Coordinates of C-alpha atoms and ligand atoms in Angstrom, one line a residue:
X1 CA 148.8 28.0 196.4
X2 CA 148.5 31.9 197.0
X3 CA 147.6 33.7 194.3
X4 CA 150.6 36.4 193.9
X5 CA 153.0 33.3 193.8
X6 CA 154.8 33.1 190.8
X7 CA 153.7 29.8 188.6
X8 CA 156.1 27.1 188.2
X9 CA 156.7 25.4 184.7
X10 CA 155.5 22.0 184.6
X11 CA 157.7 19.5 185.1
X12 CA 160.2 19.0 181.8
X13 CA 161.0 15.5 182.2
X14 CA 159.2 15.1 178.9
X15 CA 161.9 17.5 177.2
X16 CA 159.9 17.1 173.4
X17 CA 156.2 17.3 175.2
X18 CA 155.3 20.1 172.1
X19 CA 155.8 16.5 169.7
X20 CA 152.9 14.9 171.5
X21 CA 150.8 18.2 172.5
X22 CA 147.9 19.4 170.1
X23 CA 148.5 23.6 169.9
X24 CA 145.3 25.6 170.4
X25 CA 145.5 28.9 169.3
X26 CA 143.7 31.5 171.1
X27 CA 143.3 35.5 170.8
X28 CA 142.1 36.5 173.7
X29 CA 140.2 39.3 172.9
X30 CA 137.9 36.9 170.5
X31 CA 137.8 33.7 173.0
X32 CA 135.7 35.0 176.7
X33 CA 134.4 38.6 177.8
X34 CA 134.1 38.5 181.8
X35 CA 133.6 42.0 182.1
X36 CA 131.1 42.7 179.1
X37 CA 133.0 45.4 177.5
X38 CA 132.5 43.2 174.0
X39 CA 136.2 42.1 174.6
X40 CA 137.4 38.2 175.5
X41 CA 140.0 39.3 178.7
X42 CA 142.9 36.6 181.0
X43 CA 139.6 36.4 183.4
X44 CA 137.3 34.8 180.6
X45 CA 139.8 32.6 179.5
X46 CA 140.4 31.1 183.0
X47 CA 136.7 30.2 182.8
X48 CA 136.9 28.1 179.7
X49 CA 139.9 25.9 181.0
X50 CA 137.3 23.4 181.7
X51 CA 137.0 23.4 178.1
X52 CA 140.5 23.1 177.1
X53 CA 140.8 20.0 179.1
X54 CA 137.7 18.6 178.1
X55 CA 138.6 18.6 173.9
X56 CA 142.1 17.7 174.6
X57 CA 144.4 20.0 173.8
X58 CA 147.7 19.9 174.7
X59 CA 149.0 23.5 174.5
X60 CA 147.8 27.1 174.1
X61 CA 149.3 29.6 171.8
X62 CA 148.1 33.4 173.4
X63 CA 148.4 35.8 170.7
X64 CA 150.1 39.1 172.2
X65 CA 148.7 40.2 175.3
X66 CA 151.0 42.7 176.3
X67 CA 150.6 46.9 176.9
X68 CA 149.6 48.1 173.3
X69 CA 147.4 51.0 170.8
X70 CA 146.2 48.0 169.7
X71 CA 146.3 48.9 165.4
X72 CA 147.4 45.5 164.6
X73 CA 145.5 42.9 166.9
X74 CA 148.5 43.5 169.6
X75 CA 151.5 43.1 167.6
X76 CA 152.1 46.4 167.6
X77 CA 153.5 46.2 171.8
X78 CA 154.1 49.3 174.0
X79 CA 155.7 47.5 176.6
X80 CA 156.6 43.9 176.2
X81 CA 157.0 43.1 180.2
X82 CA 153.1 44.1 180.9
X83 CA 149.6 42.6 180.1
X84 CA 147.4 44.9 178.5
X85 CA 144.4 45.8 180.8
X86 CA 142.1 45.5 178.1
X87 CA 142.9 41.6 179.1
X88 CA 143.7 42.0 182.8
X89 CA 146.4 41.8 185.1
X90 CA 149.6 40.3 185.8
X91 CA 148.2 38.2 188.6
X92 CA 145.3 36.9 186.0
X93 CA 147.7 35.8 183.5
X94 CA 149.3 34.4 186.4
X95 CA 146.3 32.4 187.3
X96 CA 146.2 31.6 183.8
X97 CA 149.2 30.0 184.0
X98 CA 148.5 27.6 187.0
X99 CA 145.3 26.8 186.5
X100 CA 146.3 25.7 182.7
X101 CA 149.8 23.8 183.9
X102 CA 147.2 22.5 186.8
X103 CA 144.8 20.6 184.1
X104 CA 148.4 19.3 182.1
X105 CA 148.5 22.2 179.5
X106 CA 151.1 24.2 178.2
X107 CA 151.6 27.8 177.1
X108 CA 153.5 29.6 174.2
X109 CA 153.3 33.2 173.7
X110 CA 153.4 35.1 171.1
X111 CA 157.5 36.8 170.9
X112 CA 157.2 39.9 168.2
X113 CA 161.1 40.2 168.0
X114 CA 160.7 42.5 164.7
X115 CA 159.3 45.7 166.2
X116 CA 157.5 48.1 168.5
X117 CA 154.6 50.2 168.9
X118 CA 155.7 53.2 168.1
X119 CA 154.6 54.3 171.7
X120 CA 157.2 51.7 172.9
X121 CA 159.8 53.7 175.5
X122 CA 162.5 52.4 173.3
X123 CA 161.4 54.2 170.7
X124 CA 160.3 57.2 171.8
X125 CA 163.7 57.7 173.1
X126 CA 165.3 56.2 169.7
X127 CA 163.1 59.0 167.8
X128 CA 164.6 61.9 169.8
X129 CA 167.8 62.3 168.0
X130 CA 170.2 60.7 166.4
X131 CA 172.8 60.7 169.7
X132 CA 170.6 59.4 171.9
X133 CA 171.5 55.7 174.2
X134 CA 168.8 54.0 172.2
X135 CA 169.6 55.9 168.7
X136 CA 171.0 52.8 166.6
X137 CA 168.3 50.5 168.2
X138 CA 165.8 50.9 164.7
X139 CA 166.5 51.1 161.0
X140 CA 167.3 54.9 160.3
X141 CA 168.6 56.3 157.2
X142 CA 169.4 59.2 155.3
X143 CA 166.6 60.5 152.4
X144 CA 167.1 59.3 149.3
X145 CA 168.9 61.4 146.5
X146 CA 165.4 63.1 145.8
X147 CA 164.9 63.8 149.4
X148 CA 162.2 60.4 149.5
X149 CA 162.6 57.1 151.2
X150 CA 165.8 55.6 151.2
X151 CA 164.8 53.1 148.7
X152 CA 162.0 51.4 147.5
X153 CA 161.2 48.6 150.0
X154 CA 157.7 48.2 150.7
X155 CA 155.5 48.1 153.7
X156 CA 153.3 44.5 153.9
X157 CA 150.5 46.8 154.8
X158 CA 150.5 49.2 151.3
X159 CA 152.8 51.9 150.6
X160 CA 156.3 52.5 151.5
X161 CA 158.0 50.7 154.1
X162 CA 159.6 54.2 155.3
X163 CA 158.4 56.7 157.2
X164 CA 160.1 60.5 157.9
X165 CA 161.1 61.7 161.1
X166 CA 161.2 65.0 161.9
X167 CA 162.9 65.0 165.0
X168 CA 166.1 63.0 163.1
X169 CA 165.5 64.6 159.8
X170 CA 165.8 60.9 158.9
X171 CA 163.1 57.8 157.7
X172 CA 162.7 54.3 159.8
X173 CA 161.6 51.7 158.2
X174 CA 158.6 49.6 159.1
X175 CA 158.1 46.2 157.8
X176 CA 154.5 46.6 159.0
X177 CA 152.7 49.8 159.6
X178 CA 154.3 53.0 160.4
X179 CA 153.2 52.8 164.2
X180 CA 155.3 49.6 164.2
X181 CA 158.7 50.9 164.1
X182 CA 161.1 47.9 162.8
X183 CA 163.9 46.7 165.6
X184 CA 167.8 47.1 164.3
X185 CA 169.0 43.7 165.2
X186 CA 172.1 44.0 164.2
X187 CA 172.7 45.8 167.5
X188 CA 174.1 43.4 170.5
X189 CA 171.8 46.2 173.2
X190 CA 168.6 45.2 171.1
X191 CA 169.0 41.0 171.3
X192 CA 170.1 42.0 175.0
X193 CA 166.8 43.4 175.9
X194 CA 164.4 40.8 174.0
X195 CA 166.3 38.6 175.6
X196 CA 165.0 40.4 179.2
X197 CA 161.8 39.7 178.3
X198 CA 161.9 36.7 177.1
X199 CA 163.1 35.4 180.5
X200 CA 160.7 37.5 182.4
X201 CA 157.9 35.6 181.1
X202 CA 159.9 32.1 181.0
X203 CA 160.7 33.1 184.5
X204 CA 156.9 32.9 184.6
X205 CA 156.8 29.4 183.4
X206 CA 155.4 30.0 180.3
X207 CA 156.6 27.1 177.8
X208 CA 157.5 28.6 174.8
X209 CA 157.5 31.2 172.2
X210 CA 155.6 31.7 169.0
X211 CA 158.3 34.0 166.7
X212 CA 156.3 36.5 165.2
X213 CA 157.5 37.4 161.5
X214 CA 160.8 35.5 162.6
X215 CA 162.2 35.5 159.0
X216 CA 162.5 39.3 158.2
X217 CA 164.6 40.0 161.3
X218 CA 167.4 41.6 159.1
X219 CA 167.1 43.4 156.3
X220 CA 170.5 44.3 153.7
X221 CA 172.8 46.5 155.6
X222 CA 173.4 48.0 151.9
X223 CA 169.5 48.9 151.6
X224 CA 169.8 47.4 148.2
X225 CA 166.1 47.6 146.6
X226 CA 163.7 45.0 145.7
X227 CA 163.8 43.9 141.9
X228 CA 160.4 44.6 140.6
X229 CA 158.7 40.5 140.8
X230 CA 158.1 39.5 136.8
X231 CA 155.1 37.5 138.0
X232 CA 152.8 40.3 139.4
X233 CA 150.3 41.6 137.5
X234 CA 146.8 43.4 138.5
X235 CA 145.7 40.5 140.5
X236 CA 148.9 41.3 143.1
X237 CA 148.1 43.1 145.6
X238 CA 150.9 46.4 145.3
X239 CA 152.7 45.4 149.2
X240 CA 153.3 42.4 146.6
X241 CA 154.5 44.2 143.6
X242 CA 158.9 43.4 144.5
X243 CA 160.4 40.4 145.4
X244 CA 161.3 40.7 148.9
X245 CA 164.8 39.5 148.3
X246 CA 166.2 41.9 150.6
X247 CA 164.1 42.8 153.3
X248 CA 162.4 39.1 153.9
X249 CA 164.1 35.7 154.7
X250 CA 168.4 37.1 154.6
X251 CA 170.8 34.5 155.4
X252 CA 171.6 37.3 158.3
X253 CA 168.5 36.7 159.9
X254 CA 169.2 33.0 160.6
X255 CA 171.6 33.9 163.3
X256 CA 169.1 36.1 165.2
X257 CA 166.7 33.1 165.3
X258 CA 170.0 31.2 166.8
X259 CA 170.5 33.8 169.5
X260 CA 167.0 33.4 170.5
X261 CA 167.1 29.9 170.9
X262 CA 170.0 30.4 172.8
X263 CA 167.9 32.0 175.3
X264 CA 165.5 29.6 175.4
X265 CA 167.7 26.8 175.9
X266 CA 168.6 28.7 179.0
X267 CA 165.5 26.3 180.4
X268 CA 164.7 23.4 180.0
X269 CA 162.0 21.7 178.1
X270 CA 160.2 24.9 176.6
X271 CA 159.1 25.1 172.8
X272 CA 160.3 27.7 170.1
X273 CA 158.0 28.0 167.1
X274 CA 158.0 30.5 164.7
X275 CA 156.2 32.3 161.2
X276 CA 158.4 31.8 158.5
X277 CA 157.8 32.7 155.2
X278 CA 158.5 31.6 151.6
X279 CA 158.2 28.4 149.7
X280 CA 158.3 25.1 151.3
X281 CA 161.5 24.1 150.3
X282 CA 163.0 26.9 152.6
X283 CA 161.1 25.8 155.7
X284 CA 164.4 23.0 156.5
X285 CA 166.7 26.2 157.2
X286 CA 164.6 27.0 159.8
X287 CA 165.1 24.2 162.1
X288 CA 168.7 24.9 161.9
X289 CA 171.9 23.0 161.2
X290 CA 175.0 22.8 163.4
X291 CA 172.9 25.4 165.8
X292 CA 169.3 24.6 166.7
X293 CA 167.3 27.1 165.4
X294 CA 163.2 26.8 165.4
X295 CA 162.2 23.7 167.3
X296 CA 158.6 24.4 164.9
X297 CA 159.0 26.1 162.0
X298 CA 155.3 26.8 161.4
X299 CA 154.0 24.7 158.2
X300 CA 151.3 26.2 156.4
X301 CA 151.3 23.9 153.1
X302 CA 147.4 23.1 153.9
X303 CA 146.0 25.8 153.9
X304 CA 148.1 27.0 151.1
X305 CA 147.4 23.6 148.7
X306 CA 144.0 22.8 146.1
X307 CA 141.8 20.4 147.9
X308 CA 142.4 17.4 146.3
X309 CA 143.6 13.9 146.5
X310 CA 146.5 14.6 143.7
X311 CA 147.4 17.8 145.3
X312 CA 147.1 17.2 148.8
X313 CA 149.7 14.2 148.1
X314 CA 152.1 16.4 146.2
X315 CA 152.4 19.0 149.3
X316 CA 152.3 16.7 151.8
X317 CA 155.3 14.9 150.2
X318 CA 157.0 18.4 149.3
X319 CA 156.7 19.6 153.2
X320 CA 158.5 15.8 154.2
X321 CA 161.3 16.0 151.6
X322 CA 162.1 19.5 152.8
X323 CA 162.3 19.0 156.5
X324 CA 166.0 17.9 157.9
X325 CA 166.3 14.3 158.3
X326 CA 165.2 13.8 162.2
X327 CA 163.0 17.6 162.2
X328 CA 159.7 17.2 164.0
X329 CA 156.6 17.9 161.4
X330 CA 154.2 20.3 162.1
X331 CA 151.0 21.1 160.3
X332 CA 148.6 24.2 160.7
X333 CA 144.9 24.3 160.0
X334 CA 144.2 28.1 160.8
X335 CA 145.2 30.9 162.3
X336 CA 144.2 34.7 163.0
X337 CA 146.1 35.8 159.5
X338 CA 144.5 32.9 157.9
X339 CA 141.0 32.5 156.1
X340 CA 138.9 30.1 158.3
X341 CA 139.7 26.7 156.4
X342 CA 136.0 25.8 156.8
X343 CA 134.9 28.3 154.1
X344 CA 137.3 26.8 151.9
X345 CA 136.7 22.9 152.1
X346 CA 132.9 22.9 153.4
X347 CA 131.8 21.1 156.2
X348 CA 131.7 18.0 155.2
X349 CA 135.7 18.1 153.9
X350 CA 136.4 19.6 157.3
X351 CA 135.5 16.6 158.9
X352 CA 138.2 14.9 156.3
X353 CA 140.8 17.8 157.0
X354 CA 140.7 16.8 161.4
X355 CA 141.3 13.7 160.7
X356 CA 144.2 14.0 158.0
X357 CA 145.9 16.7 160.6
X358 CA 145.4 14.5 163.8
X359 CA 146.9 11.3 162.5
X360 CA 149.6 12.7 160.1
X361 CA 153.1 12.3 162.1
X362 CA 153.5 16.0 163.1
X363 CA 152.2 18.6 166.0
X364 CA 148.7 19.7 165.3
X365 CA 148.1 23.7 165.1
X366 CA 144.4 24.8 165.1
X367 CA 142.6 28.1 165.7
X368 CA 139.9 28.4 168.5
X369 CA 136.7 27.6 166.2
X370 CA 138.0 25.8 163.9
X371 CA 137.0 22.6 165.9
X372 CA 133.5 23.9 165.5
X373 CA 133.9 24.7 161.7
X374 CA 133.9 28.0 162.1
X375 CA 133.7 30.2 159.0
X376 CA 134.5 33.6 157.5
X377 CA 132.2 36.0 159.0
X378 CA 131.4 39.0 157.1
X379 CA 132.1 41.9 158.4
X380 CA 130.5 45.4 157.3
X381 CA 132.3 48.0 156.0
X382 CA 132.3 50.4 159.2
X383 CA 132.8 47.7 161.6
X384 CA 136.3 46.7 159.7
X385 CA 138.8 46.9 162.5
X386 CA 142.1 45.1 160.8
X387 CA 144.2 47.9 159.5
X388 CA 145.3 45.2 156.4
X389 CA 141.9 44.9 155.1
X390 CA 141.8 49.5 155.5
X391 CA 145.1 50.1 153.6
X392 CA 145.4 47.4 150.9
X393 CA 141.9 47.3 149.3
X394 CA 140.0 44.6 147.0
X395 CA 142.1 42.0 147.1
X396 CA 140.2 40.0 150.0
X397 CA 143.4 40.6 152.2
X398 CA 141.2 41.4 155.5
X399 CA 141.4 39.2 158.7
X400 CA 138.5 40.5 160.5
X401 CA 136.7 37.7 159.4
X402 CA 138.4 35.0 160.8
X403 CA 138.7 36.9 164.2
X404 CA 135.4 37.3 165.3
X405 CA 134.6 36.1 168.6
X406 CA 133.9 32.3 168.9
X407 CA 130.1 31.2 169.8
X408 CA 129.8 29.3 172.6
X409 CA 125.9 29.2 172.3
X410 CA 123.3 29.8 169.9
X411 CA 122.2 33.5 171.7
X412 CA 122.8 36.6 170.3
X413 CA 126.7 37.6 171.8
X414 CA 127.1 33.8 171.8
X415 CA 127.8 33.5 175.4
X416 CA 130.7 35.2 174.5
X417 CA 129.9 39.0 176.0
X418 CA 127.3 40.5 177.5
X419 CA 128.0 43.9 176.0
X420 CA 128.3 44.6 172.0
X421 CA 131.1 42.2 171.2
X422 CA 134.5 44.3 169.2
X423 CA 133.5 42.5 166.1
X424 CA 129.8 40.8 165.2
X425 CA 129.8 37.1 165.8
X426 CA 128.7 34.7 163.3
X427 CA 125.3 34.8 162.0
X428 CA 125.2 30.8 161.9
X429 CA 123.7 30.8 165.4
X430 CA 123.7 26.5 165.1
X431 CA 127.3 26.6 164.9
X432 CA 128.6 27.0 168.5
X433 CA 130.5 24.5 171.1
X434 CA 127.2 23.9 173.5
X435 CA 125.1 22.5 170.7
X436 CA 128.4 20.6 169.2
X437 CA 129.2 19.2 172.7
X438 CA 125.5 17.8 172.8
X439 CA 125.8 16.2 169.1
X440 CA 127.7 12.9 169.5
X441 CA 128.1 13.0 165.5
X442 CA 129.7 17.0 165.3
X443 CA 132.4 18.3 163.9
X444 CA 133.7 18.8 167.9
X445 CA 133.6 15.8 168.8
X446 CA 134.9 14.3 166.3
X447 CA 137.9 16.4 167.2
X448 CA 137.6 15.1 170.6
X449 CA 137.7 11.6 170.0
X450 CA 140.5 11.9 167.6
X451 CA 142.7 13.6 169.8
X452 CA 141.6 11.1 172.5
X453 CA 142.7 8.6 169.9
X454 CA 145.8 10.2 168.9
X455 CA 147.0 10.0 172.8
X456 CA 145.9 6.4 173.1
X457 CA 147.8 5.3 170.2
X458 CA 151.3 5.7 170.2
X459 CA 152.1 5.1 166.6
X460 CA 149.9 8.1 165.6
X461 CA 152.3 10.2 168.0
X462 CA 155.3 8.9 167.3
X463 CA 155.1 6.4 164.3
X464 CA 157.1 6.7 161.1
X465 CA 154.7 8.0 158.2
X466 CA 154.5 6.3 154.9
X467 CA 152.7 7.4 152.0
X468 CA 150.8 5.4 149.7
X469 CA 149.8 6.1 146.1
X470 CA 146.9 9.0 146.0
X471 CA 144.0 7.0 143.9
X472 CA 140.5 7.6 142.8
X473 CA 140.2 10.7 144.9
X474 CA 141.5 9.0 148.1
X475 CA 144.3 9.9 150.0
X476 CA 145.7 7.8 151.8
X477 CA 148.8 6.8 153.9
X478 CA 150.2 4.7 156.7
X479 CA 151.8 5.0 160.0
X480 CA 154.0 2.1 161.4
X481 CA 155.8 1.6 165.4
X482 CA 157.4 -2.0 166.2
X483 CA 154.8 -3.8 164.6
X484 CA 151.9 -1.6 165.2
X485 CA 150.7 -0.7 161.5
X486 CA 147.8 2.4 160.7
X487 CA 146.1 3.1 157.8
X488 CA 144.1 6.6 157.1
X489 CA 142.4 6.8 154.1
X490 CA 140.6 9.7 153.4
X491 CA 137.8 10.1 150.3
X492 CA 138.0 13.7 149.1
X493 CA 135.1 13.2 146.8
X494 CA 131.8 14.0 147.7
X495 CA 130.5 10.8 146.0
X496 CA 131.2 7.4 147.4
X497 CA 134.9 5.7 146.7
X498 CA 136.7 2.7 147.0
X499 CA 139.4 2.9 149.5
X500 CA 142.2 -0.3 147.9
X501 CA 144.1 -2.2 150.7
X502 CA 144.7 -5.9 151.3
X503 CA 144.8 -7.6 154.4
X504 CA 142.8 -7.7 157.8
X505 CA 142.3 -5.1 160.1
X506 CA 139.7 -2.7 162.9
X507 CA 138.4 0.2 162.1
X508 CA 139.1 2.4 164.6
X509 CA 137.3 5.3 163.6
X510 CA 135.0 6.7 160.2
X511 CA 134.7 10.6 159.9
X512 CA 131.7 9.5 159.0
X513 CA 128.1 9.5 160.9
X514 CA 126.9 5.7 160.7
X515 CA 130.0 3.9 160.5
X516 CA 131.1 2.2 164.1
X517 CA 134.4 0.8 164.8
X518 CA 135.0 -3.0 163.9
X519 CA 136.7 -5.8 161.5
X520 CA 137.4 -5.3 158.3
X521 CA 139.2 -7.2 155.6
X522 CA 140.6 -5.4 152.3
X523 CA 138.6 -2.8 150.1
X524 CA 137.0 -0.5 151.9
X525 CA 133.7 0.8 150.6
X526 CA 133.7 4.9 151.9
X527 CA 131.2 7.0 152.0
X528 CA 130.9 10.4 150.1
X529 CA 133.1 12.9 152.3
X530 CA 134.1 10.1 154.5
X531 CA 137.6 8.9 156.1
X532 CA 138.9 6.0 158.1
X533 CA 141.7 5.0 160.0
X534 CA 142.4 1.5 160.3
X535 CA 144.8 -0.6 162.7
X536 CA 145.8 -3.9 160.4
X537 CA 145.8 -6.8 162.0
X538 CA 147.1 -9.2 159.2
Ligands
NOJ601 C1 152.5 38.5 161.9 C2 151.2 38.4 162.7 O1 150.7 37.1 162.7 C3 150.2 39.4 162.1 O2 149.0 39.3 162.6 C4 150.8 40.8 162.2 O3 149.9 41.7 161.5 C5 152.2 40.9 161.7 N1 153.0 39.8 162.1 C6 152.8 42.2 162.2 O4 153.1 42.0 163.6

């Protein structure tokens, strides 16, 4: 195939492949440097495909690649029709593309629906007065009696959500930072042009979108303020301080997520997930009722949940109960806003966590590195780059350290760069894929062969999920197809447990280093830290 040809979509005869697919984030600028300017770049990427196909995976989420300042990891986007050349060119994402559809796997990109860079064209003209084309396409308003904001709605990134605008003699509000101007989607010219460039990458046979902030796309038309939350106290972090009750999560912004969909469904057999945020119990309205909505609202409830058997069964069952009857599950292990789970659990818990998240019924989401366990890396003061951790201080908000680049070797850049990587690696020079590839028993392969197993098994993929009672610090729970019955029971403990079933059955994998697939019959005996999955044969 010529290389300027545009890539075709893989074939959609498998219209719900994303229920079956396990999603691989990856940010770029942390995955593979080609050109040793310390930043991962399309190029680098294109050489760790080999990879890709070699764990497993089933899709790629790209975090934003597109023309941006870059103050906010790319989400803050200058043009939303161009790839940044800090990652490369159209024709490399291209390649991207084809050589990814070429080895079976899919691609979602990031969609930021909620705002621009302030450097975005749209807004530039938007800023320039208040008649211009593109005037009503942000939130403007008047000051405030006292000549301040409009009212008291805060930025998520510390301080006021509105900025002034000299030009207008008016604020906008930004949900985000100030650079990242909020979109007014309430106007029909605004969903119009997302819409544009939603297609022109669809038209690219990209598979889907990942909806960035998609629950905050409307904010009260009455700019009603926030009731002060009766909860916060000096542990909240001030962006915190109001509940968000009209700015976050409006019955309004529903429809905008419908409209999107809308667009999507313009092709067939592409995948629309999305950040929502709030409790659990609101994550059902996100899938939508009479119109589809979010084929994936994005479920967050372990990470969010305490680490134990009792807990862990509480969520799990609160995340079911609220999903629509017939909603596909999802469950997310880590993310670039998220604190590397591996820090949390330990290592020997993470081997507990891949196997809970790849045979619970639901689409896998993990975060390049966190097959390898990767963990927090601290970061020095003056090497901070997220703006998060700069403006809302001491409350261990920061995301730089779940960002840093991933290690593919035990060197000093990691095999990741051969210049000064954008952020230091981890220190923990053992952790990295080569060495995990080598080790039969690693965390990475343990990835590998449940995923393999996951695809081999259709009752995993597609069986009904049943919980059983949480008991002396085991989880545990079954899946069932026709008459194919599985069993997972996982010990949370770090001492040994008694995993309690009747009946006969093949083990057909431990987590755990020295136990080998093969018969067994009732009781299991597990190890400290140690899971199984069983196919009963009673
Ligand atoms: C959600 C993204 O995941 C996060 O990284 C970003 O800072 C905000 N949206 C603003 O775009």
């Amino acid at each position: 195939m010529s290389t300027n040809e545009t890539p075709k979509p893989l074939p959609a005869s498998d219209e719900a492949w994303w229920r079956n697919a396990v999603v691989y984030e990856i940010a770029a600028i942390s995955f593979q440097d080609s050109n040793g300017d310390g930043q991962g770049d399309l190029p680098g990427l294109l050489q760790r495909i080999d990879y890709l196909n070699w764990l497993g995976v089933g899709a790629v989420w790209l975090t934003p690649i597109y023309r941006s300042p870059n103050r906010d990891f790319g989400y803050d986007i200058a043009d939303f029709c161009a790839v940044d050349p800090r990652f490369g060119t159209q024709e490399d994402f291209d390649e991207v593309v084809r050589a990814l559809h070429d080895s079976g796997i899919r691609i979602i990109l990031d969609l930021v629906p909620n705002h621009t860079s302030d450097e975005h064209a749209w807004f530039t003209e938007s800023r320039a007065s208040r008649s211009n084309p593109k005037a009503d396409w942000y939130l403007w308003a008047e000051a405030g009696p006292n000549g301040g904001p409009p009212n008291n709605w805060l930025s998520r990134f510390g301080g006021s959500g509105w900025e002034w605008c000299e030009e207008r003699r008016q604020f906008y509000y930004h949900s985000f930072l100030p650079s990242q101007p909020d979109l007014n989607w309430r106007n029909r010219e605004v969903r119009e042009a997302m819409a544009s460039t939603m297609r022109f990458w669809l038209d690219r046979g990209v598979d889907g979108f990942r909806v960035d902030a998609s629950a905050v796309l409307i904010k009260d038309d009455l700019l009603r303020d926030n009731p002060p939350d009766p909860e916060a106290d000096d542990k909240t972090p001030p962006p915190q301080a109001n509940m968000p009750v009209f700015t976050d999560d409006r019955p309004e912004a529903m429809d905008c997520i419908e409209y999107i969909r809308g667009v999507l469904d313009e092709y067939d057999g592409r995948l629309l997930c999305g950040e929502v945020q709030g409790k659990t119990d609101r994550i059902g309205h996100f899938y939508g009722n009479s119109k589809p909505r979010l084929n994936l609202p994005l479920n967050f409830a372990l990470l969010d949940t305490e680490w134990n058997a009792i807990s862990l069964q509480a969520t799990i069952d609160a995340y079911f109960n609220a999903i629509p009857k017939g909603a596909w599950p999802d469950f997310v292990i880590g993310g670039h806003d998220k604190h590397r789970v591996a820090s949390k659990l330990g290592q020997a818990q993470a081997r507990i966590l891949a196997m809970l998240l790849m045979t619970i019924r639901g689409t896998p989401f993990l975060f390049a590195g966190d097959e390898i366990g990767s963990e927090q890396v601290p970061i020095p003061a003056e090497q901070v780059r997220d703006p998060f951790e700069r403006l809302v201080k001491g409350f261990d908000l920061g995301r730089d350290p779940e960002r840093a680049p991933l290690r593919w070797d035990d060197t000093e850049a990691g095999g990741f760069t051969t210049g000064e990587p954008w952020l230091p690696l981890s220190g923990d020079r053992a952790r990295n894929i080569e060495a995990q590839q080598r080790d039969g028993k690693s965390l990475l392969n343990l990835y590998r062969e449940l995923i393999a197993l996951r695809r081999r098994e259709p009752c995993l993929l597609h069986g009904e999920y049943r919980p059983r009672r949480a008991q002396n610090d085991v989880f545990s729970f079954e899946r069932s197809l026709g008459e194919t019955e599985i069993l997972v029971g996982l010990n949370l403990s770090g001492e040994p447990r008694l995993f309690e079933w009747q009946g006969n059955g093949l083990i057909l994998l431990s987590s755990g280093l020295d136990r080998g697939p093969g018969k067994v019959d009732g009781p299991i005996h597990l190890k400290p830290n140690e899971g199984v999955i069983v196919k009963v044969t009673r």
